[in-house]
PDB file of C-alpha atoms in Angstrom:
ATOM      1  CA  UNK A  18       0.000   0.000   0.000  1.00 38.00           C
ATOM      2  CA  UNK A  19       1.280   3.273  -0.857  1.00 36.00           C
ATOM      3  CA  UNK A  20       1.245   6.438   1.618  1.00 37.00           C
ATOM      4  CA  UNK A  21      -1.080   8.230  -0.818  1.00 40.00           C
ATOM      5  CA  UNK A  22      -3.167   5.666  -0.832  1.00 43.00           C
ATOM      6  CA  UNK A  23      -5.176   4.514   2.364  1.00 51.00           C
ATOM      7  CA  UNK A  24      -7.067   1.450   2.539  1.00 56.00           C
ATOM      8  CA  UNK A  25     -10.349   1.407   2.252  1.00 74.00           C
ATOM      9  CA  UNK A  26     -12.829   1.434   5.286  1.00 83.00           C
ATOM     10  CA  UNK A  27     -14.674  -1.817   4.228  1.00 91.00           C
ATOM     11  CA  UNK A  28     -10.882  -4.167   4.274  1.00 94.00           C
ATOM     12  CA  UNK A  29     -11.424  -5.226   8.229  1.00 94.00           C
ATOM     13  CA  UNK A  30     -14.944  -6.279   6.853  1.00 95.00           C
ATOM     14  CA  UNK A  31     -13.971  -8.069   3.645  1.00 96.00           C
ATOM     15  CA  UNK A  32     -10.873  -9.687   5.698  1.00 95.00           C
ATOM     16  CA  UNK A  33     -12.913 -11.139   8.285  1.00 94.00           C
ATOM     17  CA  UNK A  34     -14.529 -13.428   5.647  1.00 97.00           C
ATOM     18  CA  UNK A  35     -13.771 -16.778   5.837  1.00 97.00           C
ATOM     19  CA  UNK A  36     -13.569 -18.205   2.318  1.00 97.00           C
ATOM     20  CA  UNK A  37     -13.560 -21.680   3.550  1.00 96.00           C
ATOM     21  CA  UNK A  38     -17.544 -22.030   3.868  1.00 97.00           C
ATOM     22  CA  UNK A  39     -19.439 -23.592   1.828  1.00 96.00           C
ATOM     23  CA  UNK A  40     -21.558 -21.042  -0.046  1.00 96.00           C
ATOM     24  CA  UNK A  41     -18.386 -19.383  -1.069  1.00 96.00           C
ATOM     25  CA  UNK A  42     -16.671 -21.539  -2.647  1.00 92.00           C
ATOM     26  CA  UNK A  43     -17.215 -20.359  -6.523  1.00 88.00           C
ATOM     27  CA  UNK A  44     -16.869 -16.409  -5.252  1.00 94.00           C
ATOM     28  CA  UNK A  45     -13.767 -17.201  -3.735  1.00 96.00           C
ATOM     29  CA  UNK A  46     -11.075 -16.679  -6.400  1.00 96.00           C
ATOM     30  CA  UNK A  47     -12.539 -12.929  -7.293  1.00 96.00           C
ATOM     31  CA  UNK A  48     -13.709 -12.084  -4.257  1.00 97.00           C
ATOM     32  CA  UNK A  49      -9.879 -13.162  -2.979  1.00 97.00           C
ATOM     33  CA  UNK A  50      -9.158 -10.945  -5.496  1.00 97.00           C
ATOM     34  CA  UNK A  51     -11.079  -7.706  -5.081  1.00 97.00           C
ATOM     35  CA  UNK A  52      -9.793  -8.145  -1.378  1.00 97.00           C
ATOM     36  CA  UNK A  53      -6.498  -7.734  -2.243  1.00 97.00           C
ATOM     37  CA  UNK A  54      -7.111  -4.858  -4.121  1.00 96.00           C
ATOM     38  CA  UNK A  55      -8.182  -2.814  -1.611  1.00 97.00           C
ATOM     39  CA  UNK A  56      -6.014  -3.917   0.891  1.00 96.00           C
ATOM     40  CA  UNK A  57      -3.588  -2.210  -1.808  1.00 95.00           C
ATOM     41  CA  UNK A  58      -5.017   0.656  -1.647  1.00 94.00           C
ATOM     42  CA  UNK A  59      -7.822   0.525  -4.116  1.00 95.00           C
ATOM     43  CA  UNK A  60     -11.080   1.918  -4.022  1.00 96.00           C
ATOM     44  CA  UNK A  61     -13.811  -0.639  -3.671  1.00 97.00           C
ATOM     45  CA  UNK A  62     -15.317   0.448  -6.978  1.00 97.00           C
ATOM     46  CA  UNK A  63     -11.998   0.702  -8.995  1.00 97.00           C
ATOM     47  CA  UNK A  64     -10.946  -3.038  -6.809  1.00 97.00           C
ATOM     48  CA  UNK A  65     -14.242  -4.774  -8.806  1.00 97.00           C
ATOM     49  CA  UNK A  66     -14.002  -2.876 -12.551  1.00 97.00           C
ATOM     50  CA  UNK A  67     -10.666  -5.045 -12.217  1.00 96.00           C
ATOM     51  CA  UNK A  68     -12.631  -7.781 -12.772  1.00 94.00           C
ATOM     52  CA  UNK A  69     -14.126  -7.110 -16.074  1.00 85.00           C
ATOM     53  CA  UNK A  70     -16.272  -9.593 -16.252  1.00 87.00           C
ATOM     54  CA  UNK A  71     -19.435  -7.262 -15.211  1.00 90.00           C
ATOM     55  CA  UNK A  72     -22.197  -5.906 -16.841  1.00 93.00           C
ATOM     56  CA  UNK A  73     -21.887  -2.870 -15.787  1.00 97.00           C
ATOM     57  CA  UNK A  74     -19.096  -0.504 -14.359  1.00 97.00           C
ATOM     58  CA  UNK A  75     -18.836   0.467 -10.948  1.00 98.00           C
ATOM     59  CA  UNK A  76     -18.645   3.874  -9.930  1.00 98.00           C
ATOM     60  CA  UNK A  77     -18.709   5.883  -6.229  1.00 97.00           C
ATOM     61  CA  UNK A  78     -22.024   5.825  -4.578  1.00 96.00           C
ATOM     62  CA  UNK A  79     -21.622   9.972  -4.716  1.00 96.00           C
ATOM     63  CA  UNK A  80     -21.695   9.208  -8.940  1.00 97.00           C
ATOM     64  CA  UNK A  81     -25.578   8.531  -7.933  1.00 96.00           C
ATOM     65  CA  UNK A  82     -27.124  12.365  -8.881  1.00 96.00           C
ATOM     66  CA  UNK A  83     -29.002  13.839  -6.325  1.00 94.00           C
ATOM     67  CA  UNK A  84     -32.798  12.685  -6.639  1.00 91.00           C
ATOM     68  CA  UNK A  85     -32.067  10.507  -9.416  1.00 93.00           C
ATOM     69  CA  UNK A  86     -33.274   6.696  -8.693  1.00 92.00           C
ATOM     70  CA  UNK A  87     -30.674   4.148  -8.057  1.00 95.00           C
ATOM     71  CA  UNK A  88     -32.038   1.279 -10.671  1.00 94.00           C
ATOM     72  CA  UNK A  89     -32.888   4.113 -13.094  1.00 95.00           C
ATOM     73  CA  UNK A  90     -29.536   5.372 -13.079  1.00 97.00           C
ATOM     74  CA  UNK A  91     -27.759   1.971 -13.591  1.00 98.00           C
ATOM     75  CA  UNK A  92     -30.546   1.484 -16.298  1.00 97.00           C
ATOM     76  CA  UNK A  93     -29.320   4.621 -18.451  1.00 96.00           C
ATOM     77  CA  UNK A  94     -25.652   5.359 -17.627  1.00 97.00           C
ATOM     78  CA  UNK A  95     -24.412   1.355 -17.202  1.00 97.00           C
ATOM     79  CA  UNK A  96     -23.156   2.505 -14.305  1.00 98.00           C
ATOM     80  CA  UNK A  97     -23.741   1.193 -10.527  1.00 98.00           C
ATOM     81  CA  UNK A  98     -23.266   3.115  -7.792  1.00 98.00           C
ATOM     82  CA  UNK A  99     -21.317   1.278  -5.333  1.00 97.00           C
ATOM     83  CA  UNK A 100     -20.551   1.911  -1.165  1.00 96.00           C
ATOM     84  CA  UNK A 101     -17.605   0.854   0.105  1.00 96.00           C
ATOM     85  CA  UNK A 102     -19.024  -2.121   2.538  1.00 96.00           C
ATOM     86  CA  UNK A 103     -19.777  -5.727   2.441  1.00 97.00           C
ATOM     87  CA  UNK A 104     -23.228  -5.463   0.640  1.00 97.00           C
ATOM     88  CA  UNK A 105     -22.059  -3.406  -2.397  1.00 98.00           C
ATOM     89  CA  UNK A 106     -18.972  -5.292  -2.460  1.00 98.00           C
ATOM     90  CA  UNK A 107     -21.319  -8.978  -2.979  1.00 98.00           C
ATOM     91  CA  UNK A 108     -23.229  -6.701  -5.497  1.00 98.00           C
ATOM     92  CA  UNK A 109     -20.254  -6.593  -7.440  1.00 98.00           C
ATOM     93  CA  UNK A 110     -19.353 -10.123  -7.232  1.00 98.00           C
ATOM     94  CA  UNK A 111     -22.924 -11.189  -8.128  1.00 98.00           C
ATOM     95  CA  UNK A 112     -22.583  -8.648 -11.072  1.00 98.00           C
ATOM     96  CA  UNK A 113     -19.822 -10.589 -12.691  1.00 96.00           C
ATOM     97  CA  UNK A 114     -21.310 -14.076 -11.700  1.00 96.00           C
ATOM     98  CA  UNK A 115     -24.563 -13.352 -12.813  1.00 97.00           C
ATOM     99  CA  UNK A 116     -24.434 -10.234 -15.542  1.00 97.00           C
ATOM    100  CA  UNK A 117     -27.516 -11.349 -17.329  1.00 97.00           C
ATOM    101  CA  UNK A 118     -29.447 -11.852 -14.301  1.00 98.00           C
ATOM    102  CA  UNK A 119     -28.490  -9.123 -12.693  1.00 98.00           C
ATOM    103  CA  UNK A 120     -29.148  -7.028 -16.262  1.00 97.00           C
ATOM    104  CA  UNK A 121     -32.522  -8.429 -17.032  1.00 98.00           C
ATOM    105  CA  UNK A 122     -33.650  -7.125 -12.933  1.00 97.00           C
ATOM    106  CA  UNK A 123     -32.635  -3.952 -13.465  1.00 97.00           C
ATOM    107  CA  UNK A 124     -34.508  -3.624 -16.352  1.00 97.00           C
ATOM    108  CA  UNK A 125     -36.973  -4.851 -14.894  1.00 96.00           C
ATOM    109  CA  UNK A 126     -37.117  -2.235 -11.982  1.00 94.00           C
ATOM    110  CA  UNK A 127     -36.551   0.259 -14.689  1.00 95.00           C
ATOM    111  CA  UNK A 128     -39.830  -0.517 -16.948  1.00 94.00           C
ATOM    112  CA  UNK A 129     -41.291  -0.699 -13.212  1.00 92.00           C
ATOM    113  CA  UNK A 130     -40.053   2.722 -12.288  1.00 90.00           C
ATOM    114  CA  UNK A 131     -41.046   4.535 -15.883  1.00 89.00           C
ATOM    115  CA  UNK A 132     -44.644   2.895 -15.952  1.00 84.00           C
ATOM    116  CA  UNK A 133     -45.320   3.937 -12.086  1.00 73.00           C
ATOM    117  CA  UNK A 134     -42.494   6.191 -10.912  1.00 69.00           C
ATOM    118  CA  UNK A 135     -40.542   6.132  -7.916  1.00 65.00           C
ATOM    119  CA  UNK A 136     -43.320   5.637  -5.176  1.00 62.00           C
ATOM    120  CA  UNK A 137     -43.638   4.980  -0.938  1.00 62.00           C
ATOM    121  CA  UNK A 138     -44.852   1.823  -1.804  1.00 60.00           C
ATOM    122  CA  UNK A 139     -42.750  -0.115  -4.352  1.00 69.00           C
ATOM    123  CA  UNK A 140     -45.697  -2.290  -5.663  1.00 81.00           C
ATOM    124  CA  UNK A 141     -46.246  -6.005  -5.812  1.00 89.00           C
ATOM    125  CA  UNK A 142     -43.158  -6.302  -9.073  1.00 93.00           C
ATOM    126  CA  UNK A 143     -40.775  -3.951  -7.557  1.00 90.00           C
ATOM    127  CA  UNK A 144     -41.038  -6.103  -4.050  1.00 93.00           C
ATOM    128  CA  UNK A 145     -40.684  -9.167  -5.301  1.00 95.00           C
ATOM    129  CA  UNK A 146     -37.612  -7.638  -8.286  1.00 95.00           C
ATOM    130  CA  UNK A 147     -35.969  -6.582  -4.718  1.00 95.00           C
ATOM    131  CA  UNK A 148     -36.267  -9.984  -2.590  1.00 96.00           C
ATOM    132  CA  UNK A 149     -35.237 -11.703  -5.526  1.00 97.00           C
ATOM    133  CA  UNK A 150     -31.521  -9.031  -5.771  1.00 97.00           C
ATOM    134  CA  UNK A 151     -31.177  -9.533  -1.766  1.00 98.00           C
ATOM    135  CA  UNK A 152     -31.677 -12.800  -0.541  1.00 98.00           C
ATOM    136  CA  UNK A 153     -33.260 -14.932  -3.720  1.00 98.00           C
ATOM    137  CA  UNK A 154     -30.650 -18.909  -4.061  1.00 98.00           C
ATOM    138  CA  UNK A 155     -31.222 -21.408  -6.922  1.00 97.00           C
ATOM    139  CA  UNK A 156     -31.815 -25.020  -6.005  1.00 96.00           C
ATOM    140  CA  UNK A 157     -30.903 -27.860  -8.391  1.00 95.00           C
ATOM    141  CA  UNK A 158     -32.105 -31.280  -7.114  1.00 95.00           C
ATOM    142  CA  UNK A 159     -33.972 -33.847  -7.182  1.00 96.00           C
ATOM    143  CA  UNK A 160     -37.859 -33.448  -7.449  1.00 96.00           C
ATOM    144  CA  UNK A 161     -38.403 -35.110  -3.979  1.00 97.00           C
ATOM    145  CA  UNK A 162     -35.900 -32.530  -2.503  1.00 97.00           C
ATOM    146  CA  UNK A 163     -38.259 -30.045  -4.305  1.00 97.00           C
ATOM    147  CA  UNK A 164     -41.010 -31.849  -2.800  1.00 97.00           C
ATOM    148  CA  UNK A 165     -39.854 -31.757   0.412  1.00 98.00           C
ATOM    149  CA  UNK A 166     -38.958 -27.765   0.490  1.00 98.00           C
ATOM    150  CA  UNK A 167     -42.202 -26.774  -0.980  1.00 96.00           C
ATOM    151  CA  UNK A 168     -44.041 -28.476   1.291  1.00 97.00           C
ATOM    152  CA  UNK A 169     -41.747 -27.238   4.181  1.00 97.00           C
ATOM    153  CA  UNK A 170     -41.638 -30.761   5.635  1.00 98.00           C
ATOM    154  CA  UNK A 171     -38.069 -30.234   6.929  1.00 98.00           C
ATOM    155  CA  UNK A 172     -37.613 -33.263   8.677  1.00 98.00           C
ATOM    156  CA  UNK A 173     -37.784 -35.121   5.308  1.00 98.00           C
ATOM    157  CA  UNK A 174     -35.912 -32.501   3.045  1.00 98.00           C
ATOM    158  CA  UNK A 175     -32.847 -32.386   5.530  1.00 98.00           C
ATOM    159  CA  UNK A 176     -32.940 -36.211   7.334  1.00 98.00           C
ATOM    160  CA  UNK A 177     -35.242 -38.389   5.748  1.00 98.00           C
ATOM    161  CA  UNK A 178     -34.030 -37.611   2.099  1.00 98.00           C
ATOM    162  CA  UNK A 179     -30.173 -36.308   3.358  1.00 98.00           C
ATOM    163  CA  UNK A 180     -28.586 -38.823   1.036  1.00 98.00           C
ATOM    164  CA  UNK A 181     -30.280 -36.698  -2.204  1.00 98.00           C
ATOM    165  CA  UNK A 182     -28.223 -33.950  -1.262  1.00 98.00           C
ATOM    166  CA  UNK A 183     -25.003 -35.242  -2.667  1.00 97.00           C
ATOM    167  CA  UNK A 184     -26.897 -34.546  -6.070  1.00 95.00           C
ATOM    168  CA  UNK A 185     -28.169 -30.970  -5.373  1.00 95.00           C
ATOM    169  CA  UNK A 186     -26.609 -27.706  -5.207  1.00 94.00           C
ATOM    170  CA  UNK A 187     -28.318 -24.510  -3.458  1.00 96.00           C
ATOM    171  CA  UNK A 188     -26.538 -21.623  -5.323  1.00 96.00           C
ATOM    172  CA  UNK A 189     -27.093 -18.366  -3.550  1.00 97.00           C
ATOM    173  CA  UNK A 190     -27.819 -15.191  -5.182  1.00 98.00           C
ATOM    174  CA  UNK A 191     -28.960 -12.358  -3.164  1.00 98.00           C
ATOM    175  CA  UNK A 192     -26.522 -10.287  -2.024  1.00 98.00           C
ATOM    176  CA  UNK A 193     -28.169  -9.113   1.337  1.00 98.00           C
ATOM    177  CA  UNK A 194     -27.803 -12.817   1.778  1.00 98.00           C
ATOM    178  CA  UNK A 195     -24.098 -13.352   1.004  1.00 98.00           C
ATOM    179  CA  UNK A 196     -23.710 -10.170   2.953  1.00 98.00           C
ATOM    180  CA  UNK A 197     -25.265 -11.844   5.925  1.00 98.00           C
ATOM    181  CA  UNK A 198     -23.658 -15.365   6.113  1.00 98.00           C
ATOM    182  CA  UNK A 199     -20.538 -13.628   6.555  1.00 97.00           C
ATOM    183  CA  UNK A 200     -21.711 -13.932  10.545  1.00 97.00           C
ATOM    184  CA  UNK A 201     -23.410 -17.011   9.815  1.00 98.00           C
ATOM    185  CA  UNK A 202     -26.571 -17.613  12.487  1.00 97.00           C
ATOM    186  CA  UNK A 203     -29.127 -20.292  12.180  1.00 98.00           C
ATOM    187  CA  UNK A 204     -32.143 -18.032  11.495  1.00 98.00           C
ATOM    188  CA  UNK A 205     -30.475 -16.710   8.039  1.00 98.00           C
ATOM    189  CA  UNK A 206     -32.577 -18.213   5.268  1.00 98.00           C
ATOM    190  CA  UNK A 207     -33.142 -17.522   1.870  1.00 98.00           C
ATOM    191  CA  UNK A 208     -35.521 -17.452  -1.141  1.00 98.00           C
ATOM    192  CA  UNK A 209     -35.546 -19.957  -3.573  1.00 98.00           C
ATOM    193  CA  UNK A 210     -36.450 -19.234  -6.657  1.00 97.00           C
ATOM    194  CA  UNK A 211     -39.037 -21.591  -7.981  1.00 94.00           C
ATOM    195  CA  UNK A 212     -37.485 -22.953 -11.163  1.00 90.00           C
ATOM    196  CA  UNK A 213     -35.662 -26.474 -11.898  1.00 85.00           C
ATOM    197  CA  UNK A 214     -33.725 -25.772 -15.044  1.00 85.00           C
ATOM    198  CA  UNK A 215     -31.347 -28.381 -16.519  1.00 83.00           C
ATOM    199  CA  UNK A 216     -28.304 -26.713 -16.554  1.00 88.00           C
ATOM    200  CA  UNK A 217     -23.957 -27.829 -16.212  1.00 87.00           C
ATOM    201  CA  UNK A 218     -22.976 -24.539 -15.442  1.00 93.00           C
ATOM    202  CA  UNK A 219     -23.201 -21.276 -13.682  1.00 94.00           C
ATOM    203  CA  UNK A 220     -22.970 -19.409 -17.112  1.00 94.00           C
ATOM    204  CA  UNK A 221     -26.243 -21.572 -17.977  1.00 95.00           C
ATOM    205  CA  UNK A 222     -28.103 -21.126 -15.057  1.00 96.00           C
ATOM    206  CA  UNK A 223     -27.150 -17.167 -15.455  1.00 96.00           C
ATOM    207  CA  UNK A 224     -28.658 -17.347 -19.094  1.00 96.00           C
ATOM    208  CA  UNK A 225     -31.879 -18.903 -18.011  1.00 96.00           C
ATOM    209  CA  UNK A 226     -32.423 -17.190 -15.145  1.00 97.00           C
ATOM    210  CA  UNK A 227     -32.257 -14.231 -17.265  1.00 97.00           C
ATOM    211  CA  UNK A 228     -34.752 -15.232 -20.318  1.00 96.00           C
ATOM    212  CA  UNK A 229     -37.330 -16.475 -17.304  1.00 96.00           C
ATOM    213  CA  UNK A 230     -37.749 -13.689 -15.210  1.00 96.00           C
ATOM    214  CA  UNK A 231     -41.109 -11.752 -16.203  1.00 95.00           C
ATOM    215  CA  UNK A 232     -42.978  -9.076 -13.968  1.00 95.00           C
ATOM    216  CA  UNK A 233     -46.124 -11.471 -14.136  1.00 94.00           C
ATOM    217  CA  UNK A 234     -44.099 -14.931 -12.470  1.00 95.00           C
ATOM    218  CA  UNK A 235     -42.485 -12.091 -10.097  1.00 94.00           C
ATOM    219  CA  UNK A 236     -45.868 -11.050  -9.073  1.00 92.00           C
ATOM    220  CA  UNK A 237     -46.884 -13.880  -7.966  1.00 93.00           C
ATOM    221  CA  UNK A 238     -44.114 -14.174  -5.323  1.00 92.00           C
ATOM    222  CA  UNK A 239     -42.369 -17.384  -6.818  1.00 96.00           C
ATOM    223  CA  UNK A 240     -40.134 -17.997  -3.815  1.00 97.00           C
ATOM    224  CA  UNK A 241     -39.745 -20.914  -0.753  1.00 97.00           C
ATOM    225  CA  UNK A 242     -37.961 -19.766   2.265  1.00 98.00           C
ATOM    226  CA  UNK A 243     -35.167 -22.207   3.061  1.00 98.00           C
ATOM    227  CA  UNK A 244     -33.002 -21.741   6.179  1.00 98.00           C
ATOM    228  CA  UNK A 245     -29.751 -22.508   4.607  1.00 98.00           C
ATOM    229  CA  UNK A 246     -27.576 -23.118   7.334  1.00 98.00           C
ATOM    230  CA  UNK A 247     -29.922 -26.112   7.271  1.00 98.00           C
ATOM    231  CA  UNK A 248     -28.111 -27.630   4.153  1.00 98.00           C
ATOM    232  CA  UNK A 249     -26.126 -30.860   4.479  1.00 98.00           C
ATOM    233  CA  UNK A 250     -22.865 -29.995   4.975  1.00 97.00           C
ATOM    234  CA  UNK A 251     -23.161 -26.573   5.208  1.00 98.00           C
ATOM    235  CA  UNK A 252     -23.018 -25.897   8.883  1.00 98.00           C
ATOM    236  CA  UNK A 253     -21.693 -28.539  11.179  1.00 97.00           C
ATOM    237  CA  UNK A 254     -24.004 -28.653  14.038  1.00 98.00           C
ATOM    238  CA  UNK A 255     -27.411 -29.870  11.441  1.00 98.00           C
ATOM    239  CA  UNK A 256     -25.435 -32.982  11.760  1.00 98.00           C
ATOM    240  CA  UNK A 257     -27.364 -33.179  14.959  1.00 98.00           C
ATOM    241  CA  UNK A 258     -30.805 -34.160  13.348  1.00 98.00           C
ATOM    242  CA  UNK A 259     -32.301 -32.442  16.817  1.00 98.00           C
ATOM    243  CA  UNK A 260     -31.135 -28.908  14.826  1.00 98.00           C
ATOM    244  CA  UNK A 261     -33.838 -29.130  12.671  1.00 98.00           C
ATOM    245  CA  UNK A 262     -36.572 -29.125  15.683  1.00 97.00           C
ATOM    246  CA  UNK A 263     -36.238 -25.299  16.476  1.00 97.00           C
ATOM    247  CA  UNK A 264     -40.013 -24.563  15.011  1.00 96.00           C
ATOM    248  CA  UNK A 265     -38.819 -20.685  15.555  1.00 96.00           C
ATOM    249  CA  UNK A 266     -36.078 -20.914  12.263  1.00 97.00           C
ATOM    250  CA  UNK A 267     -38.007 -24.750  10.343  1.00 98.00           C
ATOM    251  CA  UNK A 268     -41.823 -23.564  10.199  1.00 94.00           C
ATOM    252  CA  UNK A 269     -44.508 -25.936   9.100  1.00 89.00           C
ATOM    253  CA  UNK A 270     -46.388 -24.799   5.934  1.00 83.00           C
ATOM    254  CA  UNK A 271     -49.572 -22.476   7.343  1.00 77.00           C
TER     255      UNK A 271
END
């Protein structure tokens, strides 16, 4: 680091991660990467255009005009206003893991935006375009893990059925959600996203992700909560099957 160049406030936040769980595993190497930028001296913004791989480049959060929306602006510039903290800095990572995802939501919340304008209440599309960017995961399994999670019947998605699990993969999204797994607590859980496509790759899953999200299927709230410290070898105390009997974090269907 040189002396013109201080580090930036988020580096004790993106050092304390711990790269070694689970869900991180495929945002390791640029997240590694973007860490070590900063810890160089590089702005947070500047650390992820380094990348290139985004759809969009990132820019200081004071770029944003006054007044101007934040999904708007993205929309028309290409550029995304970015904080120097652990949630912009997952926003950045899920940009270059997920450009066409990412792309089709924002215009998404654009059309959203010029068809209603920026109101108190976002609407039922603009919610759901928002839980979907913070906390939504992709699960690819098999249907009676599907099964299972849609009819939150937890004791057979996580014990009866455990063996399944060496043939799914929950691939989280959101990046409120990434953002809070970095202090990992049993009560995190995310939104699944309620799609099976067949897909080998993260590349193909971004693609189809992309070309399936409409503001109708949106509307209609197309998520199952899954408390993903729950996962099979995600989180080392669910390997007591008594875990899964706190009805506070597993609740039964209504």
């Amino acid at each position: 680091m040189t002396a013109d160049a201080p580090a930036s406030a988020c580096l004790p936040a993106l050092e304390a991660i711990d790269w070694g769980r689970p869900w991180l595993g495929r945002w390791r190497e640029p997240g590694q990467r973007v860490t070590q930028s900063v810890a160089a001296g590089t702005s947070l913004p500047e650390a992820l255009n380094r990348e290139r791989s985004a759809a969009v480049r990132f820019v200081r959060q004071t770029d944003l005009p006054p007044g101007e929306a934040y999904e708007r602006y993205i929309f028309n510039s290409g550029n995304c206003p970015t904080r120097e903290g652990l949630h912009d800095f997952f926003n950045g990572l899920c940009w270059m893991r997920f450009p066409q995802t990412k792309q089709r939501l924002n215009q998404l919340q654009a059309a959203e935006i010029a068809a209603a304008g920026v109101a108190p209440l976002r609407g039922p599309v603009r919610d759901a375009l928002t839980v979907f960017d913070e906390n939504a995961a992709f699960l690819l399994a098999p249907q009676p893990l599907w099964d299972a999670l849609i009819a939150r019947d937890w004791w057979r998605l996580f014990v009866e059925l455990r063996p399944l699990w060496k043939d799914a993969q929950l691939v989280l999204f959101g990046h409120a959600l990434l953002e809070k797994l970095v202090h990992p607590r049993k009560p995190i859980t995310a939104h699944v996203y309620l799609a099976q496509p067949a897909i080998t790759s993260i590349a193909e899953l971004d693609a189809w992700v992309a070309a399936d999200l409409r503001a109708a299927k949106l509307a209609s709230k197309p998520f199952s909560p899954l408390p993903v410290l729950g996962v099979p070898g995600w989180w080392p105390e669910n390997e007591d099957f008594s875990f899964y009997d706190d009805a506070t974090v597993f609740r039964p269907r209504r």
